[in-house]
Coordinates of C-alpha atoms and ligand atoms in Angstrom, one line a residue:
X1 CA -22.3 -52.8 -16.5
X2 CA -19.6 -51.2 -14.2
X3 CA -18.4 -47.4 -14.9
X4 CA -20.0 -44.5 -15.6
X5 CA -21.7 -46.4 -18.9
X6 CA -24.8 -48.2 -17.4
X7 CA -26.4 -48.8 -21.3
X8 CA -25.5 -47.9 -24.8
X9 CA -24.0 -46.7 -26.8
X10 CA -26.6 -47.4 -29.1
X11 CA -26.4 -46.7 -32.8
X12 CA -30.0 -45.6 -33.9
X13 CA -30.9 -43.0 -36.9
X14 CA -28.4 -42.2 -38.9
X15 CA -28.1 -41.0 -42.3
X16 CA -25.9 -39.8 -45.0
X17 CA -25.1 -36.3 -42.4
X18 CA -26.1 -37.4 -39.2
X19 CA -26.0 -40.3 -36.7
X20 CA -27.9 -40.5 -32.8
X21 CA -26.0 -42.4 -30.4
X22 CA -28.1 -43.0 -27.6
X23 CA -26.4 -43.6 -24.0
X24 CA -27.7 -44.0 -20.1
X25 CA -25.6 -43.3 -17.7
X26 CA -24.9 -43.6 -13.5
X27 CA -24.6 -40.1 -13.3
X28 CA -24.9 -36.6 -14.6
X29 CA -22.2 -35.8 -17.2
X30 CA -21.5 -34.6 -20.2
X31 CA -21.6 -37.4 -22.9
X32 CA -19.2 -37.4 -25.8
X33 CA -18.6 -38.9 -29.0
X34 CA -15.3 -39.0 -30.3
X35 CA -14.3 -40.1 -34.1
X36 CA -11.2 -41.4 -35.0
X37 CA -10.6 -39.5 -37.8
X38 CA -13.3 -37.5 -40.1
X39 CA -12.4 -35.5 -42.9
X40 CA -13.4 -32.3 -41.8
X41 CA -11.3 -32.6 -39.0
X42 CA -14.1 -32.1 -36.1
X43 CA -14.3 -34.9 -34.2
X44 CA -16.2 -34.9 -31.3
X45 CA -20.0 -34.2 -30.5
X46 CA -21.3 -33.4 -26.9
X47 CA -24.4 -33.8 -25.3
X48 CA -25.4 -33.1 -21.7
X49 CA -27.3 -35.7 -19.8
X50 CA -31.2 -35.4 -18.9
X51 CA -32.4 -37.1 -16.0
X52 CA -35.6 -38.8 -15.7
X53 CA -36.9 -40.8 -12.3
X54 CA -33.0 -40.6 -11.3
X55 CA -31.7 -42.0 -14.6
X56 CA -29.7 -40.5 -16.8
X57 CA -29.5 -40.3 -20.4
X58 CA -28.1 -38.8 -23.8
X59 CA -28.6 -38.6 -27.3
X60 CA -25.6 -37.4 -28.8
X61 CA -25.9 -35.9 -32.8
X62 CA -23.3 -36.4 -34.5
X63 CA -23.8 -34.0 -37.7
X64 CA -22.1 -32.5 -40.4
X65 CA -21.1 -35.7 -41.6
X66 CA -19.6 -36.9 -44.9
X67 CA -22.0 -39.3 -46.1
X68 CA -20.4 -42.9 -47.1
X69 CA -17.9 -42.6 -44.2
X70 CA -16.9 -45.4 -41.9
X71 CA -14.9 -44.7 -39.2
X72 CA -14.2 -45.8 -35.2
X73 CA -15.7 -44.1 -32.8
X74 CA -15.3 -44.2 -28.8
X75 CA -17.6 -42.5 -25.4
X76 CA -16.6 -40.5 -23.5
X77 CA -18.5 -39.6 -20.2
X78 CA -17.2 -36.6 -18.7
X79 CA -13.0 -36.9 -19.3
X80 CA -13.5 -40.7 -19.1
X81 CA -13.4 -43.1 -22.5
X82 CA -16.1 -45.4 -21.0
X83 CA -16.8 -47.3 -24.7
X84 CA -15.3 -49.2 -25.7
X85 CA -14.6 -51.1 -22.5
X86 CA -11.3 -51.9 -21.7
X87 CA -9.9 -55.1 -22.3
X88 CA -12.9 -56.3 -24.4
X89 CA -12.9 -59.0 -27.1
X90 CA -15.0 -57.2 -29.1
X91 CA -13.9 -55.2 -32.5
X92 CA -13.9 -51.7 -32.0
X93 CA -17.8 -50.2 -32.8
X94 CA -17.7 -48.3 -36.1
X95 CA -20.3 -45.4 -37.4
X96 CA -20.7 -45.3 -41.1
X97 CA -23.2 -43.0 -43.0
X98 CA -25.1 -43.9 -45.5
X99 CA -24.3 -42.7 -49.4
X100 CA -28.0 -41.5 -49.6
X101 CA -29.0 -43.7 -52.2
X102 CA -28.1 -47.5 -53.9
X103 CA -29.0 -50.6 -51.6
X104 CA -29.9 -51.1 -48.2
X105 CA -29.5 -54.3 -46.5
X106 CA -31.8 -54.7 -43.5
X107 CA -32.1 -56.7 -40.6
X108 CA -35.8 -57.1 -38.9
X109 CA -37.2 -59.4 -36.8
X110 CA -39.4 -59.3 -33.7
X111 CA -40.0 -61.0 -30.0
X112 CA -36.7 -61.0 -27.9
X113 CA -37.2 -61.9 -24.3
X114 CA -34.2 -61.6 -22.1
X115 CA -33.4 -64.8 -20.3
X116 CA -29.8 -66.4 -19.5
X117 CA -27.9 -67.8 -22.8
X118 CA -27.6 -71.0 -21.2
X119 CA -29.0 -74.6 -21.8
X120 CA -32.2 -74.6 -19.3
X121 CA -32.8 -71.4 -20.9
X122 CA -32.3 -72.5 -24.7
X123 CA -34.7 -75.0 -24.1
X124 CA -36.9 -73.3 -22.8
X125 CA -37.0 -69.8 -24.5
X126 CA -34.8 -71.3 -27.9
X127 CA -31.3 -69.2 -28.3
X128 CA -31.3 -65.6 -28.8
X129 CA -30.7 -65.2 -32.8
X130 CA -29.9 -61.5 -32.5
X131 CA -27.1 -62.3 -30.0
X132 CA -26.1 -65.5 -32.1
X133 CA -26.0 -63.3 -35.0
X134 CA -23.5 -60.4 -33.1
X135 CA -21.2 -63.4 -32.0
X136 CA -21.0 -64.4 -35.6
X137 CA -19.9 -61.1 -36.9
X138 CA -17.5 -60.4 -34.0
X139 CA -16.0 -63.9 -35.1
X140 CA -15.4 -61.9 -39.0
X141 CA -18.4 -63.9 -39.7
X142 CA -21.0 -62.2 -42.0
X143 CA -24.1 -64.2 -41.1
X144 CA -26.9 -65.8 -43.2
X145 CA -27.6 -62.2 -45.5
X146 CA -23.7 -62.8 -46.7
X147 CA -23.1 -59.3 -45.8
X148 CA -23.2 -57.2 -43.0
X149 CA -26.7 -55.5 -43.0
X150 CA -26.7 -51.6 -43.2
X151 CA -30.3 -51.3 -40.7
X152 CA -31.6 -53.3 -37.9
X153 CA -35.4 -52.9 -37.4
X154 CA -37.3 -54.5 -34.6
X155 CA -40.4 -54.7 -35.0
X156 CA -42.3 -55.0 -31.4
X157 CA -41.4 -57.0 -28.3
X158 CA -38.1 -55.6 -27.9
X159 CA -39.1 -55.8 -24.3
X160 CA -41.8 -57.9 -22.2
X161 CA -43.5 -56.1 -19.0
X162 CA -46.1 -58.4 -18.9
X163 CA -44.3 -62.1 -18.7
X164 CA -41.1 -61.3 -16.8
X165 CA -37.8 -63.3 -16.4
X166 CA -36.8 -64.6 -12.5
X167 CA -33.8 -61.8 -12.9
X168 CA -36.8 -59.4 -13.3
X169 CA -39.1 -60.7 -10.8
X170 CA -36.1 -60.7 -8.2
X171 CA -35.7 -56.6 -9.1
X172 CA -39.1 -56.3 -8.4
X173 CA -39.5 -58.0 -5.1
X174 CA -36.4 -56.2 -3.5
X175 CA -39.1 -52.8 -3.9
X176 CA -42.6 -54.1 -3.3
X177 CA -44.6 -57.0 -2.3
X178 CA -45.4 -59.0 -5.2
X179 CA -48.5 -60.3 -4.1
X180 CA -50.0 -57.3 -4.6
X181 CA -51.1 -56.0 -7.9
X182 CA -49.7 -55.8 -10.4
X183 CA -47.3 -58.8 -8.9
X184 CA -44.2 -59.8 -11.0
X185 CA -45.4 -57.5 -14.2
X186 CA -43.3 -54.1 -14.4
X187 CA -45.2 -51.1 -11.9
X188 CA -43.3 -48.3 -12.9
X189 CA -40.4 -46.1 -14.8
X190 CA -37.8 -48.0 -12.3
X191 CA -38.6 -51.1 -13.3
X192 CA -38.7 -50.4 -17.1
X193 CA -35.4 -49.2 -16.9
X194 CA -34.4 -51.9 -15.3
X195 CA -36.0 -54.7 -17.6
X196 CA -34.0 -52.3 -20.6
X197 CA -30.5 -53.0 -18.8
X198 CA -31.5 -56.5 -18.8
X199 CA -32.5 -56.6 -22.4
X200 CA -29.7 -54.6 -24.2
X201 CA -26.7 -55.1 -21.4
X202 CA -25.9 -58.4 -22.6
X203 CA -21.9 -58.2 -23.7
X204 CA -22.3 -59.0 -27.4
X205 CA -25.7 -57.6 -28.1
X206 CA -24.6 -54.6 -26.6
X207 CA -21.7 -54.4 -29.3
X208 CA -24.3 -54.6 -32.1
X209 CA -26.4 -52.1 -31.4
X210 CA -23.1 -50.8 -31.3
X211 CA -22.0 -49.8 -34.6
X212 CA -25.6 -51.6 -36.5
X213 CA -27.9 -48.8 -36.8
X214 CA -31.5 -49.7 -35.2
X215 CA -34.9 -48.3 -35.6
X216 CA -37.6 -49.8 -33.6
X217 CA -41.7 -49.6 -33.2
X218 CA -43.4 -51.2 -30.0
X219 CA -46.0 -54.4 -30.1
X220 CA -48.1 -55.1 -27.1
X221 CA -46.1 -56.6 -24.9
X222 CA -43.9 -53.9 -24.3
X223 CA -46.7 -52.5 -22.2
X224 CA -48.7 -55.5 -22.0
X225 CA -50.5 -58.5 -23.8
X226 CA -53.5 -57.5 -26.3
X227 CA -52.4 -53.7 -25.9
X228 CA -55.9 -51.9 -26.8
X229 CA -57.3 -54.7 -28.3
X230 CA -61.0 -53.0 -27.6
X231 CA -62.9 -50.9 -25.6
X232 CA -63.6 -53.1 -23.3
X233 CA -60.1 -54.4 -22.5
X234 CA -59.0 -50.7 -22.1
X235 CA -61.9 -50.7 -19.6
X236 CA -60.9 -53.3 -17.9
X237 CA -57.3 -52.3 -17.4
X238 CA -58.8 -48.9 -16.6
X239 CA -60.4 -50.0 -13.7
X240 CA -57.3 -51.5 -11.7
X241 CA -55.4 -50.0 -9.5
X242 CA -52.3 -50.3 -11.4
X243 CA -52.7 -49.7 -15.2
X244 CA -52.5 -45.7 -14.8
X245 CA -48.3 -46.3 -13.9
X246 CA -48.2 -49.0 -15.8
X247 CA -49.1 -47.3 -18.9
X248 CA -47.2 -43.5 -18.2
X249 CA -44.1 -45.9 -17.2
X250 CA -44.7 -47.8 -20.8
X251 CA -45.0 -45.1 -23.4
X252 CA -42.8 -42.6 -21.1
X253 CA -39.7 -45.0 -21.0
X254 CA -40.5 -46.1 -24.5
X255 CA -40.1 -42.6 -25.7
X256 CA -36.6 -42.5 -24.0
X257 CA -34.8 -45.8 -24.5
X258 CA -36.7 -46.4 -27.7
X259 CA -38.5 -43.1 -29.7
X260 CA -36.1 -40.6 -29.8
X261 CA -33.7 -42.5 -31.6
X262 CA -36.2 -43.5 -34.2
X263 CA -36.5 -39.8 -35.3
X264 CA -34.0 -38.3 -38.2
X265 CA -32.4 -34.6 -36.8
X266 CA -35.2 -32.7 -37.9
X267 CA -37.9 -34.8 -36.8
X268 CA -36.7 -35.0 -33.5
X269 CA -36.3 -31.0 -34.0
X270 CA -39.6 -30.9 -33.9
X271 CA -40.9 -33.4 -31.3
X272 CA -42.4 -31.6 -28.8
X273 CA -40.6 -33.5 -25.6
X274 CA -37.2 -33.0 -27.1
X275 CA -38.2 -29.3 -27.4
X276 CA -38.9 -29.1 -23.7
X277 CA -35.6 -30.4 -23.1
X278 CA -33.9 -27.9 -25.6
X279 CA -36.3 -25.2 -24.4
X280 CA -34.8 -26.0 -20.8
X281 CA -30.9 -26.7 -21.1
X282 CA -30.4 -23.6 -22.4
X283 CA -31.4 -22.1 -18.8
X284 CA -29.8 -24.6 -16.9
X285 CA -26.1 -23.4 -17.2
X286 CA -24.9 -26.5 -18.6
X287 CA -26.9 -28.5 -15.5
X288 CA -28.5 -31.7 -16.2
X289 CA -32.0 -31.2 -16.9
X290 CA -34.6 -33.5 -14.8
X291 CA -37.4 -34.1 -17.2
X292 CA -39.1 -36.7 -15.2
X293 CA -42.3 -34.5 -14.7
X294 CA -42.6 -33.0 -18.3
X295 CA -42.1 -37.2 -19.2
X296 CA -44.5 -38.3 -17.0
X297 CA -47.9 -35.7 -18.5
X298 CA -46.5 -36.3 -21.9
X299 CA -47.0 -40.2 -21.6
X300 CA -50.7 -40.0 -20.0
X301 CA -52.0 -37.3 -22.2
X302 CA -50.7 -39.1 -25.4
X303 CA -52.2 -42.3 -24.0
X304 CA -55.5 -40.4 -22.7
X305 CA -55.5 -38.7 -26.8
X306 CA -53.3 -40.5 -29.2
X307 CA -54.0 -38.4 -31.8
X308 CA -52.2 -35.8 -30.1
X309 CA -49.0 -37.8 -30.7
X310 CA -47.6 -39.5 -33.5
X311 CA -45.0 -42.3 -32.8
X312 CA -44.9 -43.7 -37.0
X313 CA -42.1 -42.3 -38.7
X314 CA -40.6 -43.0 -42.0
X315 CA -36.9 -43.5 -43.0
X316 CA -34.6 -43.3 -46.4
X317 CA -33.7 -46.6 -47.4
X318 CA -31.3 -45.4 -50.4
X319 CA -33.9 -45.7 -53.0
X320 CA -36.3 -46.9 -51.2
X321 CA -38.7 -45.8 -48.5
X322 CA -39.2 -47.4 -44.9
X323 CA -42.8 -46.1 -43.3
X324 CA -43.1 -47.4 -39.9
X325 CA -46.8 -47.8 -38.9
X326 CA -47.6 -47.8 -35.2
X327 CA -50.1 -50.3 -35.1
X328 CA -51.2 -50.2 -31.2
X329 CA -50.9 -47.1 -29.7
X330 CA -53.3 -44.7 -32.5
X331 CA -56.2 -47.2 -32.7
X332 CA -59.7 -45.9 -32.8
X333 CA -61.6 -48.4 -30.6
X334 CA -64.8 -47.0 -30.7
X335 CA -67.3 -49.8 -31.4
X336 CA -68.6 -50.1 -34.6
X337 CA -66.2 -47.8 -36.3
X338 CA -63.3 -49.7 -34.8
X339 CA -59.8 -48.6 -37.0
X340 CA -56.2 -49.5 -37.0
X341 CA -55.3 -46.7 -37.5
X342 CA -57.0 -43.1 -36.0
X343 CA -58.1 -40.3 -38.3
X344 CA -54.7 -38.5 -38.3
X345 CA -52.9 -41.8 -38.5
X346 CA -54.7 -42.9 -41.5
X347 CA -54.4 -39.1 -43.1
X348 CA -50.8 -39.4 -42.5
X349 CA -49.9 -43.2 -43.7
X350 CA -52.6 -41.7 -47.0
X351 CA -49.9 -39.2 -47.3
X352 CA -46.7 -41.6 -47.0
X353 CA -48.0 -44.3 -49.1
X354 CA -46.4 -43.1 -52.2
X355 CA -44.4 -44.1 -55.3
X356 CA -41.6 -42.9 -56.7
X357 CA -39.2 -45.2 -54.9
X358 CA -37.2 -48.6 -55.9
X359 CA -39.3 -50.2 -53.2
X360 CA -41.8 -49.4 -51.2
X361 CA -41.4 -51.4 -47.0
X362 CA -44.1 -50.8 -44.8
X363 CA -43.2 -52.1 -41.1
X364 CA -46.4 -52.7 -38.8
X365 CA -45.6 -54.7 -35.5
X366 CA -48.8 -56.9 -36.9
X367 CA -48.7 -58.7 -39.8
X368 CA -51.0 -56.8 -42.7
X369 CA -51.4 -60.2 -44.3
X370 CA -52.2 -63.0 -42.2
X371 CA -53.4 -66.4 -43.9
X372 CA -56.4 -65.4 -45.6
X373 CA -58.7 -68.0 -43.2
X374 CA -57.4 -66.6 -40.5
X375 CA -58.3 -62.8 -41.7
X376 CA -61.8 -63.4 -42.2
X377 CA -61.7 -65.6 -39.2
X378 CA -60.7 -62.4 -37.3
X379 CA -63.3 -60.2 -39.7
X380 CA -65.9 -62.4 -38.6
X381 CA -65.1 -61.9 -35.0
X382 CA -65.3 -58.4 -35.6
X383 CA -68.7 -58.6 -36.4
X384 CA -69.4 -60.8 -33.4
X385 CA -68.0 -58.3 -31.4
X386 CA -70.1 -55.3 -33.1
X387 CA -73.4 -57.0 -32.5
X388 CA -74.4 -58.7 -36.1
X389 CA -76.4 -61.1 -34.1
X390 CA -77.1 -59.2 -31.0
X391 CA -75.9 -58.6 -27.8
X392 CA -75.0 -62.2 -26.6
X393 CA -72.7 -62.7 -29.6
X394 CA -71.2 -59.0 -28.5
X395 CA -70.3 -60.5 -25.7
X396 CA -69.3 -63.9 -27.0
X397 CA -67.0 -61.9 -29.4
X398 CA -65.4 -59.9 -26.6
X399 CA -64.6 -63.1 -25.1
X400 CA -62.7 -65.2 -28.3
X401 CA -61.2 -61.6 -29.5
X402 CA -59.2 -61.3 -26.1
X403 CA -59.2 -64.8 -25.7
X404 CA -57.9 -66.4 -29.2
X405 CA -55.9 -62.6 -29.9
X406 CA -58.1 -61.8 -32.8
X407 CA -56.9 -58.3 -33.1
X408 CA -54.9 -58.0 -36.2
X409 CA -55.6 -56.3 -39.4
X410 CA -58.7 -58.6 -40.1
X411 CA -60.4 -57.6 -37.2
X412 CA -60.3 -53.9 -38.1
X413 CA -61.3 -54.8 -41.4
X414 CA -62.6 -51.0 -42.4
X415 CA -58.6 -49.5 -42.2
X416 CA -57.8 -52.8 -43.9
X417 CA -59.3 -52.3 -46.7
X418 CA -58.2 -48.4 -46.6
X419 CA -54.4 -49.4 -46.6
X420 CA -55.0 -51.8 -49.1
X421 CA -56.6 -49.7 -51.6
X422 CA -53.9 -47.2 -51.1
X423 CA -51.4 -49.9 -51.2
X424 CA -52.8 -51.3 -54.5
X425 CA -53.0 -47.6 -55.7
X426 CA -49.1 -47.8 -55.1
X427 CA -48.7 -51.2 -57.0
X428 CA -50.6 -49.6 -60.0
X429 CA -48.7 -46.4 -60.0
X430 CA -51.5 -44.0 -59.0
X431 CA -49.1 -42.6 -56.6
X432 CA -46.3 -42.4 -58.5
X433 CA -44.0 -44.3 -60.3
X434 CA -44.7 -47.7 -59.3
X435 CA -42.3 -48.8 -57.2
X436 CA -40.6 -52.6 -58.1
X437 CA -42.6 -54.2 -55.3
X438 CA -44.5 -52.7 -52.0
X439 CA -43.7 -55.0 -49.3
X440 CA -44.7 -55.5 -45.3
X441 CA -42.8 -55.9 -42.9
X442 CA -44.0 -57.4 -39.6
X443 CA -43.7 -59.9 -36.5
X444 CA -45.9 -61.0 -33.6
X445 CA -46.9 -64.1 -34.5
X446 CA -44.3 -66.1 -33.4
X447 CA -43.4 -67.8 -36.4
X448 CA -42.2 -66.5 -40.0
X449 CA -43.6 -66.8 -43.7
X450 CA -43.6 -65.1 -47.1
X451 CA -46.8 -64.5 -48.7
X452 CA -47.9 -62.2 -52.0
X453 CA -51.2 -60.8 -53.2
X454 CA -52.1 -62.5 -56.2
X455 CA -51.8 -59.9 -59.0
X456 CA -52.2 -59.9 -62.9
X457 CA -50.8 -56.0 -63.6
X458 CA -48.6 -53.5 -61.4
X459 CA -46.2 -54.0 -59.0
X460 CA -45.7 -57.4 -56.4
X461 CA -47.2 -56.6 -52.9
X462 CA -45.7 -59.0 -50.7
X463 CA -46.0 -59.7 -46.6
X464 CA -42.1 -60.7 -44.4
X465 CA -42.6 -62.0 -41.5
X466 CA -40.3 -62.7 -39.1
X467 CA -40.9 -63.6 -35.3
X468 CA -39.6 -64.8 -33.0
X469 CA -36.1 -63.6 -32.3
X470 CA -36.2 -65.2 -29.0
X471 CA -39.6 -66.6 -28.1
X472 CA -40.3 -69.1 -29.9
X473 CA -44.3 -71.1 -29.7
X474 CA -44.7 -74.2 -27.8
X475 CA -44.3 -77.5 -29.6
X476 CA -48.0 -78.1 -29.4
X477 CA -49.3 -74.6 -30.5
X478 CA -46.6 -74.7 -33.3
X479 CA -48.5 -78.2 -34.6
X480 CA -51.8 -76.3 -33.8
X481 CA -51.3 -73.0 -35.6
X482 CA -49.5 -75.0 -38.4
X483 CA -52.8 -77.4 -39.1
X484 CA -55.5 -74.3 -38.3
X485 CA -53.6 -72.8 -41.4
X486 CA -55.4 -75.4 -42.8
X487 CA -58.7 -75.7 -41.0
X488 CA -58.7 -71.8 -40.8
X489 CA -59.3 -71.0 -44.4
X490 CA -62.8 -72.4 -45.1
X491 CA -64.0 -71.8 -42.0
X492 CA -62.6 -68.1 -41.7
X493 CA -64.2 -67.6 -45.3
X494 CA -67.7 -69.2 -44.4
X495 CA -67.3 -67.3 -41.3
X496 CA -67.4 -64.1 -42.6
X497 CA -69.8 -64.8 -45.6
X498 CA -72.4 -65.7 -42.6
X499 CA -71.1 -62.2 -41.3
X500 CA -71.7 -60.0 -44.7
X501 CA -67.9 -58.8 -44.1
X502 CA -66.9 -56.6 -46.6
X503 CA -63.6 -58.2 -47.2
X504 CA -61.2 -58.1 -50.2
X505 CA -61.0 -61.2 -51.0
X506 CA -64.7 -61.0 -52.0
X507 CA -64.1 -58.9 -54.7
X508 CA -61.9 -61.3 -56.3
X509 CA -59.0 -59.0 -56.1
X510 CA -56.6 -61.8 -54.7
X511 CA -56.7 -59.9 -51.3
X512 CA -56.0 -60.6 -48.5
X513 CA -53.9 -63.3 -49.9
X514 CA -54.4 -66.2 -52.2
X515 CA -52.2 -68.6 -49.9
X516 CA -49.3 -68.1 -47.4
X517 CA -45.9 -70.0 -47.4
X518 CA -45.3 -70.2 -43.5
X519 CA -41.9 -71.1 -42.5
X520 CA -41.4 -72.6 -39.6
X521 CA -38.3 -72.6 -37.3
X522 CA -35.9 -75.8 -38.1
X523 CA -35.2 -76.1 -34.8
X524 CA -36.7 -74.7 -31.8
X525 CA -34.1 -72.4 -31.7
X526 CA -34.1 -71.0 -34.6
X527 CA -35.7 -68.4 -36.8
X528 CA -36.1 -66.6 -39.7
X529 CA -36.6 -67.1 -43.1
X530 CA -34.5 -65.7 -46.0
X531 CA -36.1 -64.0 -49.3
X532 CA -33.9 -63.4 -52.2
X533 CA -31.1 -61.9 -52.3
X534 CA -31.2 -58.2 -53.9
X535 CA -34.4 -57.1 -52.1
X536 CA -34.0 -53.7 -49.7
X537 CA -35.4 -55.8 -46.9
X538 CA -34.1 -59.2 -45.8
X539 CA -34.9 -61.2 -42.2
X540 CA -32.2 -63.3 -41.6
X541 CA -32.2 -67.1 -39.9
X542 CA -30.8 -67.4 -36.9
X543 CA -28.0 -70.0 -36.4
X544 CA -29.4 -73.5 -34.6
X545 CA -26.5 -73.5 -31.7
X546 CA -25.5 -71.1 -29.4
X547 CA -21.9 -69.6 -29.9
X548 CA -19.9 -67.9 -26.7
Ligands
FE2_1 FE1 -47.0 -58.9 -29.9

């Protein structure tokens, strides 16, 4: 990463008008991006950088576009074309808006930790599919889609500040002693930012996210493992000495490298943060802006009240409609009225969870629809945890729901069934035109499948999943998870019939899901699974050798 260009550019919303390029930089500068031709004839967009614990960043709009363009583009920082690099074997990085309707081909996937491409680490972590996939497009290659996808979504994981690489671990121990807490997991907005320049800095991922457009929603190890599972874990990490950082670092770096790009011009016109930092450039005399402090209360008062925050978002897909759900950070863990979703979150995906589109794709980091043992399994647990035979099985709960990660959409089975019903409402065109099919979109799990509510009228609901991009299970859980699929179902359903759980697939309605087709990797390092061809939304296989 030498020159002026630490990280970036990275392609993230863009539209038929508009597209953010998102850059870090070594210093303060002015950030430009220049097109090689447009037909308007403006060419270049400038953006000032904004510091924040010493780094420095921009997001460049690039507006006033003509949509269905495709063009070459370069950055500048100050005078100086820093991208693309000289002398690199790359093809230049393009920016091409969309038409603003007609198909969408999208990428997704989740998981990615950032470990050497090499053969220790392919054994050991598989091979990275996202970077396999760049080399293979680099190469003129189109990958397994057969086209070049228009989107790349990633749905959680994209970085891990819990289970850190030696790279990371070495960063760490040049600042602070790592036997004390919280040893070799990230501490603070320094780290983060340095576990991001591992993650995205790599040569030929760093072309990708290039010129592919990326929108991206956290899971929980991009602040750490079981993110507000319950009360009691958010207790827990309440009472170290270290969570308070940890958790302003999280959400306050997430908001940089990955938020703000997620947002569409007049979204991010009205995010309160990027306001501030409006609000204050235009005092500052074309002086970088430090924003570390207005970062740093924004991250612990959204964390402290997430309904004063919302980080869902939605986003055109042609005809179609993405709605990304954050499925961590706007949980209601009060006990006994536990929800996925918080009152303003659930009035707002109520509100977004609409027809009138070719397709409706819902992203949540967790998968809606997990094999239907499993869901009741995790329904069960729920009641466990709230008490249904009294305090020891509380406790006893607490213990397996941290333990065994029963924290999905089953075991917050009230906002289950709410999204469900509305979902079904979509299906049956209750909410508009009905759209062709409503389908999920998630990751997490660590392996990928295809499933579909068994329906006799309305629209197909079905669930992607596709996980992990680099990260794959152990041999032995893979066999494990594989035959609990098994196992999981009548136990999970006498479970939760001993429970009294009000669950869906006790009304006969075919939810949660009659049966799940799980697709397992081919290789350890592989992953994916493809759906037909002709759907807005396809995950793509990664290839099972490493290239470059
Ligand atoms: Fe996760």
């Amino acid at each position: 990463m030498a020159g002026p260009l630490r990280l970036g550019p990275v392609l993230r919303h863009v539209d038929d008008r508009s597209a953010a390029v998102w850059v870090e930089t070594d210093r303060a500068a002015t950030v430009t991006v220049r097109l090689e031709d447009h037909p308007t004839g403006r060419t270049e967009w400038h953006r000032p950088t904004f510091a924040v614990h010493d780094h420095h960043y921009a997001l460049v709009e690039v507006t006033d576009l003509t949509p269905g363009w495709r063009t070459a583009y370069q950055v500048l920082v100050d005078e100086e074309v820093c991208w693309p690099e000289p002398g690199t074997p790359f093809p230049p990085s393009t920016l091409s808006t969309t038409t603003g309707d007609g198909a969408v081909r999208m990428a997704f996937g989740s998981c990615r930790t950032s470990v050497p491409h090499d053969a220790l680490h392919h054994l050991t972590h598989g091979v990275d599919a996202l970077r396999t996939f760049a080399l293979e497009v680099a190469d003129g290659g189109t990958g397994p889609m057969g086209r070049r996808p228009d989107l790349l979504l990633l749905l959680g994981d994209q970085v891990y500040a819990d289970s850190t690489s030696a790279a990371m671990r070495e960063f760490i121990a040049s600042r602070r002693d790592l036997d004390e807490e919280p040893g070799p997991e990230l501490a603070d907005f320094e780290e983060y930012a340095h576990l991001y320049g591992l993650a995205w800095g790599e040569p030929a991922l760093r072309w990708l996210l290039s010129w592919l457009p990326s929108l991206m929603i956290f899971d929980d190890h991009d602040v750490r493992d079981d993110w507000n599972t319950s009360a009691e874990w958010r207790e827990q990490m309440e009472a170290t000495s270290w969570w308070h950082g940890r958790i302003v670092a999280a959400l306050g770096s997430y908001w940089v490298y990955q938020h703000l790009g997620n947002l569409s011009p007049g979204s991010r016109a009205r995010d309160p943060l990027w306001q501030e930092l409006l609000r204050r450039e235009r005092d500052a005399d074309g002086r970088e802006v430090d924003l570390t402090a207005a970062v740093d209360a924004f991250a612990g008062e959204v964390d402290a009240d997430p309904t004063t925050y919302r980080w869902s978002y939605t986003h055109p897909l042609g005809g179609s409609h993405l709605v990304v759900l954050d499925s961590r950070a706007a949980r209601d863990l009060t006990p006994g009225s536990r929800s996925m979703l918080d009152g303003p979150e659930m009035a707002w995906a109520d509100e977004q969870l609409t027809g009138g589109h070719d397709h409706l794709v819902v992203a949540t980091s967790l998968p809606f629809l997990l094999p239907r043992g499993l869901h009741h399994l995790e329904s069960w647990n729920e009641a466990l945890v709230d008490g249904r035979w009294g305090r020891w099985s509380a406790v006893v709960g607490e213990r397996l729901r941290q333990g065994l990660d029963l924290e999905h959409w089953g075991a917050f089975s009230e906002s289950f069934d709410r999204v469900a019903a509305m979902v079904d409402e979509v299906a049956d065109g209750r909410r508009g035109q009905a759209p062709s099919s409503v389908v999920f979109l998630s990751g997490d799990v660590h392996h990928s499948y295809v499933t579909e509510v068994e329906r006799t009228t309305g629209s197909r609901i079905l669930q992607l999943v596709c996980s992990p991009i680099r990260n794959p299970l152990p041999r032995a859980m893979r066999a494990l998870v594989s035959g609990m699929s098994h196992v999981a179902r009548p136990l999970g359903r006498l479970l939760a019939a001993s429970a009294k759980c009000p669950t869906r697939g006790g009304r006969g309605t075919g939810w949660p899901v009659p049966g799940s087709t799980t697709t397992w990797p081919c290789s350890r390092s592989t992953t994916g699974t493809c759906v037909r061809p002709g759907w807005p939304a396809a995950c793509w296989a990664g290839r099972t050798t490493a290239r470059g």
